[in-house]
Coordinates of C-alpha atoms in Angstrom, one line a residue:
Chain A
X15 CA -73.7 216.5 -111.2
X16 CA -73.7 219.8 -109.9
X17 CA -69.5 221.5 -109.2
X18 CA -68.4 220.9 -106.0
X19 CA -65.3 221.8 -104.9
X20 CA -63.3 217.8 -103.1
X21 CA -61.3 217.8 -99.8
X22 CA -59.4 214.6 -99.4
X23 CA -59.5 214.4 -95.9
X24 CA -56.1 212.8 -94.1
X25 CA -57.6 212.4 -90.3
X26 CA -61.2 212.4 -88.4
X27 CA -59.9 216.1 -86.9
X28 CA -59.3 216.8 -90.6
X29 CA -62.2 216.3 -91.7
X30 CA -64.2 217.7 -88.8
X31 CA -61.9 220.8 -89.4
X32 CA -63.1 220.9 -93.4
X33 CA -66.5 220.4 -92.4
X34 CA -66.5 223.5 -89.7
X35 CA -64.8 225.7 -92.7
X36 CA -67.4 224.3 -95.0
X37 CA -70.6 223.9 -92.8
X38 CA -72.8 222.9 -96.5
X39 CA -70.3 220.2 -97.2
X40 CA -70.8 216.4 -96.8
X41 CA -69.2 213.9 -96.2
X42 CA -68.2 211.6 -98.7
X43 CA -67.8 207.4 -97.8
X44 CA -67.5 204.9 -99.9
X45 CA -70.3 207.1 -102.1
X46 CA -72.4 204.5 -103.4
X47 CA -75.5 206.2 -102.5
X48 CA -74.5 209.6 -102.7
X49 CA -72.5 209.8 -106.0
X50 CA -75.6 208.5 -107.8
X51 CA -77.9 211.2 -105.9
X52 CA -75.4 213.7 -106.9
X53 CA -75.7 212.5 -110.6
X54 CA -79.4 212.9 -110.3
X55 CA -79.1 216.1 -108.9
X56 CA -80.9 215.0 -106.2
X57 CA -77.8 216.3 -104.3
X58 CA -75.5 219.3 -104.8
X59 CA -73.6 219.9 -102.1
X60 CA -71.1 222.2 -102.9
X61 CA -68.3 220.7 -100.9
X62 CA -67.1 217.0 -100.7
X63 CA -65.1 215.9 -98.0
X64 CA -63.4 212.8 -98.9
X65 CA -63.0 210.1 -96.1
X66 CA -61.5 207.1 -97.9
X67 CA -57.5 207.8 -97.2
X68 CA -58.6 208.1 -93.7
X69 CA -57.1 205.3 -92.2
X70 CA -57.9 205.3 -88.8
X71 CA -62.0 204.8 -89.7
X72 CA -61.2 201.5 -90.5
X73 CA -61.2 197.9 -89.1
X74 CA -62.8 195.7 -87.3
X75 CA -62.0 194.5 -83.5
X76 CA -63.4 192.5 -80.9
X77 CA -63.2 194.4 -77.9
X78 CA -64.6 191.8 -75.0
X79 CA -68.1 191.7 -75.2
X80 CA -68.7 193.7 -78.3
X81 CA -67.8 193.8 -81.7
X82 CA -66.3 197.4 -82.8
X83 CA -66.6 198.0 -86.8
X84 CA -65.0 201.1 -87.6
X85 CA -66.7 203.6 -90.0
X86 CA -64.6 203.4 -92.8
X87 CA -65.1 199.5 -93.1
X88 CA -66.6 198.6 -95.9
X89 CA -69.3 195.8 -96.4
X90 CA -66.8 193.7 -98.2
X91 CA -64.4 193.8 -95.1
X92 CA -67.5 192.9 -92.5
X93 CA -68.8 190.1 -94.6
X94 CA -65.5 188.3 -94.7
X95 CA -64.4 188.9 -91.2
X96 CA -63.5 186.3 -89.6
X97 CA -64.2 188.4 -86.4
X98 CA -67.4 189.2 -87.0
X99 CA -68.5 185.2 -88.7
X100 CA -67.5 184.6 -84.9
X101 CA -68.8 186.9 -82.8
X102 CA -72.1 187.1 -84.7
X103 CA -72.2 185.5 -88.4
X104 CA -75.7 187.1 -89.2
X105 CA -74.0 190.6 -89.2
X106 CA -71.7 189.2 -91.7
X107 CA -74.2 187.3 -93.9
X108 CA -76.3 190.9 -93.6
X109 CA -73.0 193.0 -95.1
X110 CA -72.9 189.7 -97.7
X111 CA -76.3 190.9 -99.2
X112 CA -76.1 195.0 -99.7
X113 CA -75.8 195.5 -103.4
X114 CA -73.5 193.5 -105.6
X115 CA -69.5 192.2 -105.2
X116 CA -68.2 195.5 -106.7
X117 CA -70.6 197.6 -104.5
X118 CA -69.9 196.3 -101.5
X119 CA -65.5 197.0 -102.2
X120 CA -66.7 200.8 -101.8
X121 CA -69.9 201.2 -99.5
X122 CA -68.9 201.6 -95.8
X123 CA -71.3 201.5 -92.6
X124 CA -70.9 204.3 -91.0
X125 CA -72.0 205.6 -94.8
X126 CA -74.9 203.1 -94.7
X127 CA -76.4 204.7 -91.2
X128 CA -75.3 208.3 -91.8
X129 CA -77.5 208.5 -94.7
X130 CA -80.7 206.4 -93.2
X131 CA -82.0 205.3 -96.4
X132 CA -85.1 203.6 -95.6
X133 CA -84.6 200.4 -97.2
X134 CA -81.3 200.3 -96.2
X135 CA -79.8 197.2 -94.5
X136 CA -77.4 198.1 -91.5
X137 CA -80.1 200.0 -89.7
X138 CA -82.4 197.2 -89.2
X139 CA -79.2 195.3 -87.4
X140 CA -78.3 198.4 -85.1
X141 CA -81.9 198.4 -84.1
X142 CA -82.3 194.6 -83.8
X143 CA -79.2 194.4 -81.9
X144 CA -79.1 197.1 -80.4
X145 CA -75.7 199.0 -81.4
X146 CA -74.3 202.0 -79.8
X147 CA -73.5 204.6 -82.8
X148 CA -69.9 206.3 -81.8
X149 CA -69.3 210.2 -83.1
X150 CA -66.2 212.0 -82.8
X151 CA -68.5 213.6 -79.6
X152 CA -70.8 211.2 -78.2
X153 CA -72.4 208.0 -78.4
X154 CA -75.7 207.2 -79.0
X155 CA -78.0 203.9 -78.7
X156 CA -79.0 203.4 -82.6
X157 CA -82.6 204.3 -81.6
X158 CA -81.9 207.6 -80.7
X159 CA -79.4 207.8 -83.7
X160 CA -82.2 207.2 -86.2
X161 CA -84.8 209.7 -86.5
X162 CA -87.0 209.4 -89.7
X163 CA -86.6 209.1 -93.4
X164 CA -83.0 209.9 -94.3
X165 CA -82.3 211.5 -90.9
X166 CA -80.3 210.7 -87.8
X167 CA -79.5 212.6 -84.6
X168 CA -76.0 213.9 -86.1
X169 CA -75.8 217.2 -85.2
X170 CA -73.3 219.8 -87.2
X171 CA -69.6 219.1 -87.2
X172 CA -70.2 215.3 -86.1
X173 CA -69.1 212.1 -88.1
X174 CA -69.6 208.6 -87.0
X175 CA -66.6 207.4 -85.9
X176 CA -67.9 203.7 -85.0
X177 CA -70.5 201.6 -84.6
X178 CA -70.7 199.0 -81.5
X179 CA -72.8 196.0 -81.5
X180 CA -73.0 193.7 -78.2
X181 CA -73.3 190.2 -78.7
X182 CA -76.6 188.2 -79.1
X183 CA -77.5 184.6 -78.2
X184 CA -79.1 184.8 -81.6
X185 CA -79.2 187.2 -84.9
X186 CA -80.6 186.7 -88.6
X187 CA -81.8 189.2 -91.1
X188 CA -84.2 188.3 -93.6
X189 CA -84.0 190.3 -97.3
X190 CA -87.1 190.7 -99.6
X191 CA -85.2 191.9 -102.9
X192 CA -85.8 194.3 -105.2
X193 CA -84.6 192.1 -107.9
X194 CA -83.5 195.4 -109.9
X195 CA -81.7 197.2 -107.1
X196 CA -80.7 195.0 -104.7
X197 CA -82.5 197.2 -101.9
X198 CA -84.8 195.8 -99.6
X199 CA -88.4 195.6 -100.2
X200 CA -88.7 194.4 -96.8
X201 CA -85.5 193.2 -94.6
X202 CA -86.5 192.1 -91.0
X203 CA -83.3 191.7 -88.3
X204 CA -84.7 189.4 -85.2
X205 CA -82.0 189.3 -82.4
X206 CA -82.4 187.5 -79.1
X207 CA -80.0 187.9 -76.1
X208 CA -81.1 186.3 -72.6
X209 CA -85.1 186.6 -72.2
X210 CA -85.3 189.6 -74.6
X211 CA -86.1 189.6 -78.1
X212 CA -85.7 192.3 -80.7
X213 CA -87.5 192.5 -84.3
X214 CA -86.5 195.5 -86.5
X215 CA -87.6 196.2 -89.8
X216 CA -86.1 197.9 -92.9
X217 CA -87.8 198.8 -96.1
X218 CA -91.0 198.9 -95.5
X219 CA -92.2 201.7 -93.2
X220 CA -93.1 205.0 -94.2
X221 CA -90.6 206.9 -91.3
X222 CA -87.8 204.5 -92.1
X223 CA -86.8 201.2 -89.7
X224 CA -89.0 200.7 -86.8
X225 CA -89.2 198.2 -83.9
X226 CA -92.0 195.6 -84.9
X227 CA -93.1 195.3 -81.0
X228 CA -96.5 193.3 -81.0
X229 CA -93.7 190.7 -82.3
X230 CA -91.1 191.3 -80.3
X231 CA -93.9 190.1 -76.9
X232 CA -94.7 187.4 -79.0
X233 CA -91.3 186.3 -79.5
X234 CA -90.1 187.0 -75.8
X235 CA -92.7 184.1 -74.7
X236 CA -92.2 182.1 -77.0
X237 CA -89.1 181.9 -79.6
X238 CA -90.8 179.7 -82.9
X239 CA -92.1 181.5 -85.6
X240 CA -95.8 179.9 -84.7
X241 CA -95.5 182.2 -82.1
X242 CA -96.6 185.5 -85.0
X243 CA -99.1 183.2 -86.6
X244 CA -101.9 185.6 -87.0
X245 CA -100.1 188.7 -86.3
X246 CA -100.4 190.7 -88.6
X247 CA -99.2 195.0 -88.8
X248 CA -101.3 197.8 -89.9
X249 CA -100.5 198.5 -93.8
X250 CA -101.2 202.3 -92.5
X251 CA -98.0 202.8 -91.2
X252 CA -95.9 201.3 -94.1
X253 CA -94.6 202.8 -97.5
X254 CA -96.4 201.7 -100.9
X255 CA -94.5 202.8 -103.7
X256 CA -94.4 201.2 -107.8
X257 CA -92.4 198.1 -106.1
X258 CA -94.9 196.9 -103.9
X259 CA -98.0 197.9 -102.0
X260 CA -98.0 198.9 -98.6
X261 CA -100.6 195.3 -97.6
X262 CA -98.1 193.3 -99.7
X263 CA -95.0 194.9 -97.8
X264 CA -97.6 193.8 -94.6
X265 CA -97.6 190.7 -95.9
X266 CA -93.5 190.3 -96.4
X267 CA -92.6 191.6 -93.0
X268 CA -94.5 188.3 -91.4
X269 CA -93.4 186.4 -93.5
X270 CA -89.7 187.4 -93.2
X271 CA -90.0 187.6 -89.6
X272 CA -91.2 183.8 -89.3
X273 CA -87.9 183.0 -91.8
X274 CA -85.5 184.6 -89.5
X275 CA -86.9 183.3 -86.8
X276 CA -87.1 179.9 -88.1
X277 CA -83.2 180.3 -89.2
X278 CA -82.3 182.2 -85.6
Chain B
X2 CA -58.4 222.4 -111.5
X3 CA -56.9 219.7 -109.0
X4 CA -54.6 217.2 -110.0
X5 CA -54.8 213.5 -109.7
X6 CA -52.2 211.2 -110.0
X7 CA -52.9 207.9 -110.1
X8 CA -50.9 204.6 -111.4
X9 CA -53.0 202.9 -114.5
X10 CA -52.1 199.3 -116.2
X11 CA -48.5 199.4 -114.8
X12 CA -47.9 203.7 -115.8
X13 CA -47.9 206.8 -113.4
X14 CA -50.9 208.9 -115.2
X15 CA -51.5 212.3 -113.8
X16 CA -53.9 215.0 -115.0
X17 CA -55.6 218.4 -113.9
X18 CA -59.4 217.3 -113.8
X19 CA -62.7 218.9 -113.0
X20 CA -63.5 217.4 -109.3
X21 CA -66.9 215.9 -111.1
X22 CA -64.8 213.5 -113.0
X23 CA -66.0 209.7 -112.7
X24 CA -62.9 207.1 -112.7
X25 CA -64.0 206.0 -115.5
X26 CA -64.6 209.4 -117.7
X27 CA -60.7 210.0 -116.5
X28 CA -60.1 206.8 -118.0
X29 CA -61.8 206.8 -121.2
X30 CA -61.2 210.6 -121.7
X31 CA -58.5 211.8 -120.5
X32 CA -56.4 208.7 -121.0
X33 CA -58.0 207.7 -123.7
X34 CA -58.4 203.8 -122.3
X35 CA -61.7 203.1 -123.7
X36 CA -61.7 199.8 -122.8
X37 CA -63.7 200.5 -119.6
X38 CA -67.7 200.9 -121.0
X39 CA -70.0 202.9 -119.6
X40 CA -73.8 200.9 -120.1
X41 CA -76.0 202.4 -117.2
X42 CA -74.2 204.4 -115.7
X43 CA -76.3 204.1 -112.4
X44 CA -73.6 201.2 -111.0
X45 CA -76.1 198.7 -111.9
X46 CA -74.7 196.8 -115.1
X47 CA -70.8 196.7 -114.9
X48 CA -69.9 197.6 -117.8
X49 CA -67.7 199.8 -116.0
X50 CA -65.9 197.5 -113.7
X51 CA -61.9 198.0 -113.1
X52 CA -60.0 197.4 -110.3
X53 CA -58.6 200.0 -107.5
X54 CA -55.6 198.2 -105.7
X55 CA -56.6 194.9 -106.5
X56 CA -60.3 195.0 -106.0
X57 CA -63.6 194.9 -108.7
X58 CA -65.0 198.7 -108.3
X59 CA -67.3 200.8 -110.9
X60 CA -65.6 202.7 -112.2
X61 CA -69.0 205.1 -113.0
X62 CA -69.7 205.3 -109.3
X63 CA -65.9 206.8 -107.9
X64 CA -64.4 209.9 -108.2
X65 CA -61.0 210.1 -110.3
X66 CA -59.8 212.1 -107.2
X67 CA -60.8 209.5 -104.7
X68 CA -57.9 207.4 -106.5
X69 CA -55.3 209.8 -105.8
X70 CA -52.2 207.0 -105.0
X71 CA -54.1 204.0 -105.9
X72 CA -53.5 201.3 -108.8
X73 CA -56.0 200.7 -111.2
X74 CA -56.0 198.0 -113.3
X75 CA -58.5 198.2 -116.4
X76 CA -59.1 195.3 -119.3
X77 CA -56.2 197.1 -121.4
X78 CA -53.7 195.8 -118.7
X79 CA -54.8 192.5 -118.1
X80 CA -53.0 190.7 -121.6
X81 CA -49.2 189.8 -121.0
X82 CA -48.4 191.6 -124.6
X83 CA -49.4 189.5 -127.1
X84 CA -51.4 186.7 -124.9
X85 CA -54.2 187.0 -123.9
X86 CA -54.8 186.8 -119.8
X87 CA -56.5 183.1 -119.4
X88 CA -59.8 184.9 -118.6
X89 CA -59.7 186.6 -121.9
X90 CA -58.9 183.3 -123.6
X91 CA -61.7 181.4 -122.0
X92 CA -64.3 184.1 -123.3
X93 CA -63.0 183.7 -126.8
X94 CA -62.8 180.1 -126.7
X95 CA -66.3 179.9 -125.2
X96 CA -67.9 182.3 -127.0
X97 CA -68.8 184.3 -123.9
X98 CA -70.1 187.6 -125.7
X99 CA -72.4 188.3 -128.4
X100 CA -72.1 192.1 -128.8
X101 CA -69.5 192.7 -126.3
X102 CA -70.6 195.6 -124.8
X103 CA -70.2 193.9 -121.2
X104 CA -67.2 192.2 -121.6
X105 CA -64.7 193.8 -120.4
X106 CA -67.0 194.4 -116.8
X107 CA -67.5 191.2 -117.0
X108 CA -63.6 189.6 -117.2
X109 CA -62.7 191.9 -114.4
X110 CA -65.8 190.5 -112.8
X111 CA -64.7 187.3 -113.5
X112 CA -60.9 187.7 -112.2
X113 CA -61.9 189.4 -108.7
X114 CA -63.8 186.7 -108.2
X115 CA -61.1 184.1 -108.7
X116 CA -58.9 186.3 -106.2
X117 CA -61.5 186.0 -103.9
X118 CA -63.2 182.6 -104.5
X119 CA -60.1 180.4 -106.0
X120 CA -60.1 178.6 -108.9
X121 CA -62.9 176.0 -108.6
X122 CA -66.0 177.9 -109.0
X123 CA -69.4 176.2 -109.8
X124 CA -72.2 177.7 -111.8
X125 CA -74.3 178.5 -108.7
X126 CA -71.4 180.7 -107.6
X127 CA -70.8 182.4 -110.5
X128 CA -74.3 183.3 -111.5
X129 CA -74.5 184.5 -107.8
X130 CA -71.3 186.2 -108.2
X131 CA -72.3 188.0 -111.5
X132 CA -75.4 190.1 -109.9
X133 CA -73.8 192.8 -110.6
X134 CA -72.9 192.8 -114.0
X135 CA -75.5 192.3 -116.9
X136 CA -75.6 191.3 -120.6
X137 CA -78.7 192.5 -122.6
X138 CA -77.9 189.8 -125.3
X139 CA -78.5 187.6 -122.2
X140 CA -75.8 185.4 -122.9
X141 CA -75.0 184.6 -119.7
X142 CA -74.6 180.7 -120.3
X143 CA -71.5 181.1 -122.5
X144 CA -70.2 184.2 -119.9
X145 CA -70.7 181.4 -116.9
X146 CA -69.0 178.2 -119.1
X147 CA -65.9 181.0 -120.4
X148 CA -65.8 182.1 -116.7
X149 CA -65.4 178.4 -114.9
X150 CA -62.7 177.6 -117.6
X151 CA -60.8 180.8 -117.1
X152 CA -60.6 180.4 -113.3
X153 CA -59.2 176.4 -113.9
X154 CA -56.7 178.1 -116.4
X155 CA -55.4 180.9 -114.2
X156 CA -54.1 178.2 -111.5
X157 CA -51.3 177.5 -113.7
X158 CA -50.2 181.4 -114.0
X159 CA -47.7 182.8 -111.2
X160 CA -49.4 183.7 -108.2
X161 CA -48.2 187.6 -108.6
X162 CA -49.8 187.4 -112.3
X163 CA -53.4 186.2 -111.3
X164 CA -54.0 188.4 -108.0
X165 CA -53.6 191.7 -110.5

């Protein structure tokens, strides 16, 4: 790990403040992902801005019609919500499957979508269900939030404050994986609400998550996986790497499709 | 150099520490609590698990500074003196290590899960439960049987006791 010098921020205007000083720094979550890029020295930012004392990026709340999860709540807090098993149990089932037990007590969302790693889980469900990302200046639908391969529509001096998801009539995501790091090979979120359907995938494509929308028509006539027998989705447009090919990560995202829409 | 102050097995430990220091360098180095292993040191094998207030963490994947207030509890403070903590017991009574590299990830492992899980735990769960801690002797049959017995055993300790 490369020096850096650590802020431990005490408020969002805090650390908005640090980061305006600081404009190289970054943010630092639960730092699952970015404390093992750092070790790599795949990172090096020279400032760290420290969010976990900040106490008003976390929690959960159910604010009528949509389920508010707080930046700063970590994937242990959203899988055993009894809010969020409510209001929609796939999300919690979803926060149940990133990494491992210990992982989760540390890795927060709004961690998970700032850094848009494309086999990350949460992304998949803010596309699928079609979240509204919440900054300390603006909010954004999640498709406009996620922009490519470890990218988002942040801008400078802005931090995810929250992450909205509106209810569905229906939600599962489906996990290929990687038996060594837990990441998704493939992960497909299906989410229906009224007539429309949404299919995102994680994991798999070579610009990140995408909308899988030859399946999404599919699904919107018909709701049974028979309805993507025979679909199939160009391997041209997905990533091949030593963990799979880019036909047999093809192959997984029908096949995890038709599993979560069999367990919808 | 910044200061941390953090409380460790019970005692307020404070040191001036490089910013790059890993909980569980600060733990083996500078408080000499060696307990705590470090195997991969990529936060895939838990050797390095403690808890921060209460909760299994890896210790090779947080910052000492980002513990500033918090209590950590490592494998040195789990024994009541002289006895053993009932999780400890059940892994010498079932043989649950071979080299015992892992062990101590995997008794604090074991006792966050009983916080969070209760006392009745079946294999499926625990094998589950245990992704994220490995043994390269592979002796994970012993680790599950010493793990099912500890988590009977600690029903009988006061309830204060078993949630550290």
């Amino acid at each position: 790990m490369y020096a850096f010098t650590h802020h431990l921020a005490s408020s969002v205007d805090d650390a908005v403040k640090t980061l305006g000083a600081n404009g190289d720094a970054k943010f630092l979550a639960g730092g699952q992902t970015l404390l093992p890029t750092m070790k790599q020295r795949l990172a090096a930012p020279p400032h760290l801005i420290d969010l976990g004392k900040v106490k008003e990026l976390r929690g959960i709340e159910v604010q009528g019609d949509k389920l508010v999860i707080k930046a700063m709540t970590r994937h242990y807090d959203v899988a055993t919500s009894d809010a969020v098993k409510s209001f929609q149990p796939g999300l919690a089932e979803l926060a149940g499957l990133i990494g491992d037990p210990a992982v989760r007590h540390r890795g927060t969302i709004g961690g998970s979508i700032a850094n848009n790693d494309p086999a990350a889980d949460y992304p998949a469900a803010c596309l699928a269900l079609g979240a509204t990302i919440v900054t300390n200046k603006r909010r954004l639908e999640a498709e406009k939030f996620f922009t490519g391969l470890f990218s988002t529509a942040l801008e400078d001096n802005e931090i995810v404050t929250s992450v909205e998801f509106p209810k569905a009539d229906k939600f599962k995501y489906m996990k290929f994986r990687n038996p060594a790091s837990r990441y998704a090979m493939v992960g497909v979120a299906v989410a229906k609400k009224g007539g429309e359907v949404r299919v995102a995938v994680t994991g798999a494509g070579s610009d990140g998550v995408f909308r899988w929308t030859a399946a999404e028509e599919k699904l919107t006539q018909n709701f049974d996986k028979r309805a993507l027998e025979g679909l199939s989705i160009d391997p041209g447009t997905l990533n091949g790497d030593i963990h799979g090919s880019r036909e047999y990560r093809a192959h997984l995202i029908g096949v995890m499709a038709k599993r979560a829409v069999a367990a919808a | 150099m910044p200061t941390v102050t953090m409380n460790v097995n019970g005692r307020q430990r404070s040191a001036d520490i490089d910013p790059r220091t890993l909980l569980v360098q600060f733990l083996r180095e500078n408080l000499r609590l060696t307990g705590t292993h470090v195997g991969c040191d990529t936060s895939q094998c838990g050797a390095c698990v403690v808890h921060i207030d209460g909760e299994a963490v890896k210790a090779c994947t947080t910052l000492a500074l980002s513990c500033e207030g918090s209590n950590v509890l490592t494998i040195e403070g789990l024994a009541n003196g002289n006895e053993l903590h009932p999780m400890q017991e059940a892994f010498r009574e079932h043989h649950g290590l071979q080299c015992g590299f892992c062990t101590p990830g995997m008794i604090m492992t074991a006792v966050d899960l009983v916080r969070r899980k209760g006392n009745n735990l079946d294999e499926k769960t625990i094998r589950e439960e245990l992704e994220g801690n490995l043994c390269r002797c592979t002796g994970y049959h012993n680790i599950v049987k010493a793990i099912a017995a500890g988590a009977r055993n600690m029903s009988s300790m006061p309830q204060s006791k078993a949630a550290e």
